[in-house]
PDB file of C-alpha atoms in Angstrom:
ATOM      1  CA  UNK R   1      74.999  27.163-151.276  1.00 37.00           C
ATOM      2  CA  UNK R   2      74.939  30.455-149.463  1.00 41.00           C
ATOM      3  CA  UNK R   3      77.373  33.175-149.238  1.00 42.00           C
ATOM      4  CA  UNK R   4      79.803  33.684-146.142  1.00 48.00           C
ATOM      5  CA  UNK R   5      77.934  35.028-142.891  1.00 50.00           C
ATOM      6  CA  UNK R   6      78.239  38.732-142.141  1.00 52.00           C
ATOM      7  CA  UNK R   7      79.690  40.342-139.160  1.00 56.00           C
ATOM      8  CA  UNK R   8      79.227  43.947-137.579  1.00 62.00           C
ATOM      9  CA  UNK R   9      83.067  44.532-137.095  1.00 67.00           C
ATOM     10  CA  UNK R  10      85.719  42.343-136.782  1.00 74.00           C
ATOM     11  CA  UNK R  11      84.599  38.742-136.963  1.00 72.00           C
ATOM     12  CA  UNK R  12      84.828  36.378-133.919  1.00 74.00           C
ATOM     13  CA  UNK R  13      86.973  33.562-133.842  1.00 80.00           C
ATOM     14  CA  UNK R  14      85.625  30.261-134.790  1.00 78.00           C
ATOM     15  CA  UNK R  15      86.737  29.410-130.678  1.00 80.00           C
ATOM     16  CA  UNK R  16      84.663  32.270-129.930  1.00 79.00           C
ATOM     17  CA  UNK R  17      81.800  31.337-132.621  1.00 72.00           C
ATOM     18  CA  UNK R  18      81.784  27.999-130.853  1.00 73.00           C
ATOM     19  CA  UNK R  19      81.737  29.350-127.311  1.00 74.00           C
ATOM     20  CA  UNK R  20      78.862  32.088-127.869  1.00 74.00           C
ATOM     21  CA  UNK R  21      76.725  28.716-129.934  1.00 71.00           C
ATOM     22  CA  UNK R  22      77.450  26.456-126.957  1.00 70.00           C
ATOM     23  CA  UNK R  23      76.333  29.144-124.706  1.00 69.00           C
ATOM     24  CA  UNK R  24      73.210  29.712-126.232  1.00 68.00           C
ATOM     25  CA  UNK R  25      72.575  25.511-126.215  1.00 68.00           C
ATOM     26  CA  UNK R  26      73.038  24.778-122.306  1.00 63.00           C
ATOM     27  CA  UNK R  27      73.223  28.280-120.637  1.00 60.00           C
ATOM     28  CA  UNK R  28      69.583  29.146-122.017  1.00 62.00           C
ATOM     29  CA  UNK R  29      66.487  28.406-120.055  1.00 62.00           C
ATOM     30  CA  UNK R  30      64.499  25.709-121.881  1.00 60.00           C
ATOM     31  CA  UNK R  31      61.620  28.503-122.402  1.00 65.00           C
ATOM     32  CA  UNK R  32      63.570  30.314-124.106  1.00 66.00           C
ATOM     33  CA  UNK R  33      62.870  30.906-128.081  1.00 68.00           C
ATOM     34  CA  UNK R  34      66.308  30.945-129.714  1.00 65.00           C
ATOM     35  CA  UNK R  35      64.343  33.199-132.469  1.00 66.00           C
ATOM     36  CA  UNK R  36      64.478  35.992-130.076  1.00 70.00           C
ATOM     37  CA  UNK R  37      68.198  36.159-129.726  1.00 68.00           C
ATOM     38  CA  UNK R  38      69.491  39.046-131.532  1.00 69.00           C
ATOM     39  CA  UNK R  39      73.174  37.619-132.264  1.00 67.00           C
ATOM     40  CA  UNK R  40      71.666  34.258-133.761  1.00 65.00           C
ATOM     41  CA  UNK R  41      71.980  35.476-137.432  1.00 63.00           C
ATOM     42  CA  UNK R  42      75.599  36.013-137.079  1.00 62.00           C
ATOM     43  CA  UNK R  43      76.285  32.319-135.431  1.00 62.00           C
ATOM     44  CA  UNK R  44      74.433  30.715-137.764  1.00 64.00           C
ATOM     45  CA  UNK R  45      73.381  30.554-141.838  1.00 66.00           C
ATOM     46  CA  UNK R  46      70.124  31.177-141.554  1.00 64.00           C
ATOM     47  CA  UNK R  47      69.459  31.030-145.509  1.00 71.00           C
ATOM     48  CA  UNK R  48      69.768  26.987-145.335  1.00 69.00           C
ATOM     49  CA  UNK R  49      67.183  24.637-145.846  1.00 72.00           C
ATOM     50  CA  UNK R  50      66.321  24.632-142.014  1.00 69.00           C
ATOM     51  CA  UNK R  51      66.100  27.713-140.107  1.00 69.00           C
ATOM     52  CA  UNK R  52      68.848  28.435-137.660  1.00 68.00           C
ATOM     53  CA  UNK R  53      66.315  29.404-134.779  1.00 71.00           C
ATOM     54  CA  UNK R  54      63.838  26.112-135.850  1.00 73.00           C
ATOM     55  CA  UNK R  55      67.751  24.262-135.864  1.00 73.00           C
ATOM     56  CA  UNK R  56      68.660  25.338-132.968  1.00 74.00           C
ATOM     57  CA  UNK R  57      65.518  24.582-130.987  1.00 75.00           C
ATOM     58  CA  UNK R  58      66.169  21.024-132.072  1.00 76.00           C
ATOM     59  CA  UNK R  59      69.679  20.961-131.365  1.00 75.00           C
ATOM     60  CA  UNK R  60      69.105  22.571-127.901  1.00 75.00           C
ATOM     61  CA  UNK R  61      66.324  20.198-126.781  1.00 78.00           C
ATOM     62  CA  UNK R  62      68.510  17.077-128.448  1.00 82.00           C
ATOM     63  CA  UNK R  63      71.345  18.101-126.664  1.00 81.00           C
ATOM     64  CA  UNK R  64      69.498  18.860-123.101  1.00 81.00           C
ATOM     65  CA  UNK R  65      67.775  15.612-123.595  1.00 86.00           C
ATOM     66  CA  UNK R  66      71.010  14.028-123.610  1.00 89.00           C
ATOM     67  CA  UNK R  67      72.861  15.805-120.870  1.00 90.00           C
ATOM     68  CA  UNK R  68      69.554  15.056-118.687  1.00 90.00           C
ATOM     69  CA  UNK R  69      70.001  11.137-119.810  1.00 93.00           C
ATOM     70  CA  UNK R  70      73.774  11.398-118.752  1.00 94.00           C
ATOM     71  CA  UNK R  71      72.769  12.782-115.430  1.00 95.00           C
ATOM     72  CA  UNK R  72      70.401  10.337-114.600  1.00 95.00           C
ATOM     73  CA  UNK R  73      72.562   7.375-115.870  1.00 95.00           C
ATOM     74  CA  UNK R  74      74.835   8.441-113.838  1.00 95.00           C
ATOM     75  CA  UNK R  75      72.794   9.011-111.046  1.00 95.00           C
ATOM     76  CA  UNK R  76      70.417   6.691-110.926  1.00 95.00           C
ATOM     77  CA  UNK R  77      69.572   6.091-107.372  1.00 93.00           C
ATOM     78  CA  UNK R  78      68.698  10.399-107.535  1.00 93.00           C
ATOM     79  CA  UNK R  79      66.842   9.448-110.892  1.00 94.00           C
ATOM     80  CA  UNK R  80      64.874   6.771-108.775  1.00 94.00           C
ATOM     81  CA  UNK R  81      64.493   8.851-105.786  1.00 93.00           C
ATOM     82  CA  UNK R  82      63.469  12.701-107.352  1.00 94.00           C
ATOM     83  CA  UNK R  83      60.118  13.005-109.276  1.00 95.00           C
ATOM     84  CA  UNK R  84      60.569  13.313-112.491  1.00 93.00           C
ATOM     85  CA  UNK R  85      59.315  17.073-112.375  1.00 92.00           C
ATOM     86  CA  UNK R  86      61.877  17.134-110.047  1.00 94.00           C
ATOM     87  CA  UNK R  87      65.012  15.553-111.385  1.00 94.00           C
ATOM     88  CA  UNK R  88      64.356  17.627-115.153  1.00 91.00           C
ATOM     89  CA  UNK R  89      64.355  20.613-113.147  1.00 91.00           C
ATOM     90  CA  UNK R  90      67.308  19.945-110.652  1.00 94.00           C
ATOM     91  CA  UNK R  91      69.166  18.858-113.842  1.00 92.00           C
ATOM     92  CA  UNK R  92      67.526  21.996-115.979  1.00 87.00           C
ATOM     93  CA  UNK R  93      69.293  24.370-113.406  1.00 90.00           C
ATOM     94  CA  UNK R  94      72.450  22.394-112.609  1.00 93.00           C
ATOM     95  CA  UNK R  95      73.671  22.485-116.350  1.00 88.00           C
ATOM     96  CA  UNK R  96      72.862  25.379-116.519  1.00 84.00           C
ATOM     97  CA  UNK R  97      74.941  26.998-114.117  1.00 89.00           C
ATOM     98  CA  UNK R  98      77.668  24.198-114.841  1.00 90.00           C
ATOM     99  CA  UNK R  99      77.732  23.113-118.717  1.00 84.00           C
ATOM    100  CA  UNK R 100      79.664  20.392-119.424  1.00 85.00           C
ATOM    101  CA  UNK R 101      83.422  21.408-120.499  1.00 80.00           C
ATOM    102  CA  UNK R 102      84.404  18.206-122.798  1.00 79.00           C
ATOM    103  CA  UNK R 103      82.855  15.582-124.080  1.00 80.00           C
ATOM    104  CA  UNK R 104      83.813  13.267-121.078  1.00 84.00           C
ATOM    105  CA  UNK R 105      80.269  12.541-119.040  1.00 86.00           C
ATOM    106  CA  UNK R 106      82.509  10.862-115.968  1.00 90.00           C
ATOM    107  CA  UNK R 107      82.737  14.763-114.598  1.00 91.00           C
ATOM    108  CA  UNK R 108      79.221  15.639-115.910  1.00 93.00           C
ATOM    109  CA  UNK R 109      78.175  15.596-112.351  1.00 94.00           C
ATOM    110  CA  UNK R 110      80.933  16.561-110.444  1.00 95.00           C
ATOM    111  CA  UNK R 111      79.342  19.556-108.414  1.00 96.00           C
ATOM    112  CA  UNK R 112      76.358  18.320-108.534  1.00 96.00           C
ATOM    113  CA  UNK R 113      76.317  16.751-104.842  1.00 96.00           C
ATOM    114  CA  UNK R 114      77.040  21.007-103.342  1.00 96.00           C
ATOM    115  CA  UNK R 115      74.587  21.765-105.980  1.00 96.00           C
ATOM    116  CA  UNK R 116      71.474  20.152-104.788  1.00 94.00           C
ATOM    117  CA  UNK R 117      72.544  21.710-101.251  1.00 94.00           C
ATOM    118  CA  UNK R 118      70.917  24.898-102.183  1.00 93.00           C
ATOM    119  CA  UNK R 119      68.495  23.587-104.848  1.00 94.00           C
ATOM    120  CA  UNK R 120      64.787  23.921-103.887  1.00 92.00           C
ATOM    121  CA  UNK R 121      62.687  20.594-104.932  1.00 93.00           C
ATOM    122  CA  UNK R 122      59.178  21.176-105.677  1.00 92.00           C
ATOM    123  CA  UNK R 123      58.054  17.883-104.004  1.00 91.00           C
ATOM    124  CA  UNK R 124      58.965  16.856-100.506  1.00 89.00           C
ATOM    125  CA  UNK R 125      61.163  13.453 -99.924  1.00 89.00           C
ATOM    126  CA  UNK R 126      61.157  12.683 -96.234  1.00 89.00           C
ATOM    127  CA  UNK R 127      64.917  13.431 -96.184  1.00 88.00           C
ATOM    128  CA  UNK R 128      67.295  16.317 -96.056  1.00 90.00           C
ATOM    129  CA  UNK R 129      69.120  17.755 -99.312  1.00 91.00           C
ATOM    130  CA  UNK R 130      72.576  17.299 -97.415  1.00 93.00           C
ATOM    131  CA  UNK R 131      71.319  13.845 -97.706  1.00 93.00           C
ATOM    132  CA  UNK R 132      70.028  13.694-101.184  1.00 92.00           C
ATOM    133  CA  UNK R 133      73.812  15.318-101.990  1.00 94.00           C
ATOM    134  CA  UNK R 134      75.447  12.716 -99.833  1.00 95.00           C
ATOM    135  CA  UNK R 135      74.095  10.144-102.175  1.00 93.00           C
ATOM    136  CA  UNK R 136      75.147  12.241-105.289  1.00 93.00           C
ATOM    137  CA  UNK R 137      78.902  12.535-104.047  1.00 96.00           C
ATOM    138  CA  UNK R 138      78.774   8.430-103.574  1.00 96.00           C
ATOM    139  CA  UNK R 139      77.348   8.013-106.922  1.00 96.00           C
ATOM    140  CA  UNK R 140      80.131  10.029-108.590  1.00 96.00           C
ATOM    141  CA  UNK R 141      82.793   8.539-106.867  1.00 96.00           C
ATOM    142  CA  UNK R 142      81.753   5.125-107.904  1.00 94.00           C
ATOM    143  CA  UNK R 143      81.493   6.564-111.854  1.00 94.00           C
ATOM    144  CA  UNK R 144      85.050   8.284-111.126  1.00 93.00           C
ATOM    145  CA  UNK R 145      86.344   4.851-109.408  1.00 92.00           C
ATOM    146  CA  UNK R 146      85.051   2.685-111.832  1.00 90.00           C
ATOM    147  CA  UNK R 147      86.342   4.838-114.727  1.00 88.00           C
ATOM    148  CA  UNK R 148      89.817   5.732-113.186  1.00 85.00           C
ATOM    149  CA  UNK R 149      92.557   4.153-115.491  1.00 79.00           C
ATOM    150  CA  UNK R 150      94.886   1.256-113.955  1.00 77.00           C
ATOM    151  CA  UNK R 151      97.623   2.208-113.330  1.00 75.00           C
ATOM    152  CA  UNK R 152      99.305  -1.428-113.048  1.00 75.00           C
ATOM    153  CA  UNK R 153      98.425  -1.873-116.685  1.00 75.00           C
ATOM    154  CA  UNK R 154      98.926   1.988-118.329  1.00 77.00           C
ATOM    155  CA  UNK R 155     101.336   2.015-121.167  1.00 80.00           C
ATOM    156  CA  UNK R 156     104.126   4.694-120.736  1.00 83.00           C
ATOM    157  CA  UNK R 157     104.955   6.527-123.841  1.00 86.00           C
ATOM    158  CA  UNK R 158     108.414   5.086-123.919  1.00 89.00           C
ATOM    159  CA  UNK R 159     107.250   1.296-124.563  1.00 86.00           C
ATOM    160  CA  UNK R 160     104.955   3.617-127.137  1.00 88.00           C
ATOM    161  CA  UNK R 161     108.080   4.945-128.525  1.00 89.00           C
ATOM    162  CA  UNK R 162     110.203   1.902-128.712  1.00 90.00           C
ATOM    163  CA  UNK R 163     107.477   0.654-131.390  1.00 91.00           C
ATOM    164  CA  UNK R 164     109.065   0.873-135.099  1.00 92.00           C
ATOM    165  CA  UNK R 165     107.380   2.969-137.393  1.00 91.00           C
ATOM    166  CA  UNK R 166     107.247  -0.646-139.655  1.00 92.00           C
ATOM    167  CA  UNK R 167     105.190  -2.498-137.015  1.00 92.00           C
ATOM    168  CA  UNK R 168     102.307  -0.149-136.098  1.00 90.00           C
ATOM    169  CA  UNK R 169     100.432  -1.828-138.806  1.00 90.00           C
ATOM    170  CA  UNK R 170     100.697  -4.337-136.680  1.00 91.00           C
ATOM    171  CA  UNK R 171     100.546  -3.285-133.483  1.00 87.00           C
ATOM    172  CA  UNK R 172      97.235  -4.514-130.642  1.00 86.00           C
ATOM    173  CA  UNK R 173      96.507  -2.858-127.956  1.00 80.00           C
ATOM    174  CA  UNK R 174      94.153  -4.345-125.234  1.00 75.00           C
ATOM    175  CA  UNK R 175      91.832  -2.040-122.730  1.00 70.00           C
TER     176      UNK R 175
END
């Protein structure tokens, strides 16, 4: 066990502790060595049995890995399409500039059509970018379709309500 973490002044928030970590996992260029980040000692124990800079490089690249998976799940006529070069890099700078705000992946890739607008692609593709975004903003509204909640079959919170305490125990519920 270590002892509590030590802050210069008034400590953060664990909101804010959160915040300034998930900052440093998608907002950082992937070049970047977290080691070099002079606030990283007071986000993170760095007395445990791996090293919060060696941690964090793990966690960032696991965590980018899995954003850039999302992305091209999601998009997968633009994963098809792009180089690979390409599509890591388009996806490198889009989540970078727009980090994911929930756990939710449906609006992952919600500005990513007016993105790719203005993003410069290392290979050529025979086709505009207004073009390449076109395809984006189809393949998000089919994820945002498809994933839309019916609204024929939603449960209002008063048949929720009407449910006595005795039979949730009991109670199915169907999606």
């Amino acid at each position: 066990a270590s002892g509590p973490l030590v802050f210069a002044g008034e400590p953060p928030s664990w909101r804010d502790v959160q915040r300034r970590f998930f900052d440093r996992l998608a907002g950082a260029p992937p070049d970047l060595d977290p080691a070099s980040d002079p606030e990283l000692p007071a986000l993170l124990d760095d007395t445990r049995p791996v090293g919060a800079a060696r941690g964090m490089r793990v966690y960032r690249d696991a965590y980018a890995t899995s954003l850039r998976r999302a992305l091209a799940v999601n998009f997968p006529a633009l994963a098809r399409v792009l180089s690979a070069g390409d599509f890591t890099a388009l996806a490198a700078a889009y989540l970078r500039r727009h980090p994911p705000r929930g756990s939710d992946f449906v609006p992952l890739g919600a500005a990513l059509a007016e993105f790719t607008r203005t993003h410069h692609f290392a290979d050529a593709y025979g086709v505009d970018r207004a073009v390449l975004a076109e395809l984006m903003a189809l393949e998000q509204a089919q994820i945002e379709v498809a994933n839309a909640p019916d609204a024929a079959k939603a449960l209002a919170p008063q048949a929720l309500a009407a449910i006595a305490p005795e039979q949730w125990d009991v109670a199915r519920f169907a999606f």
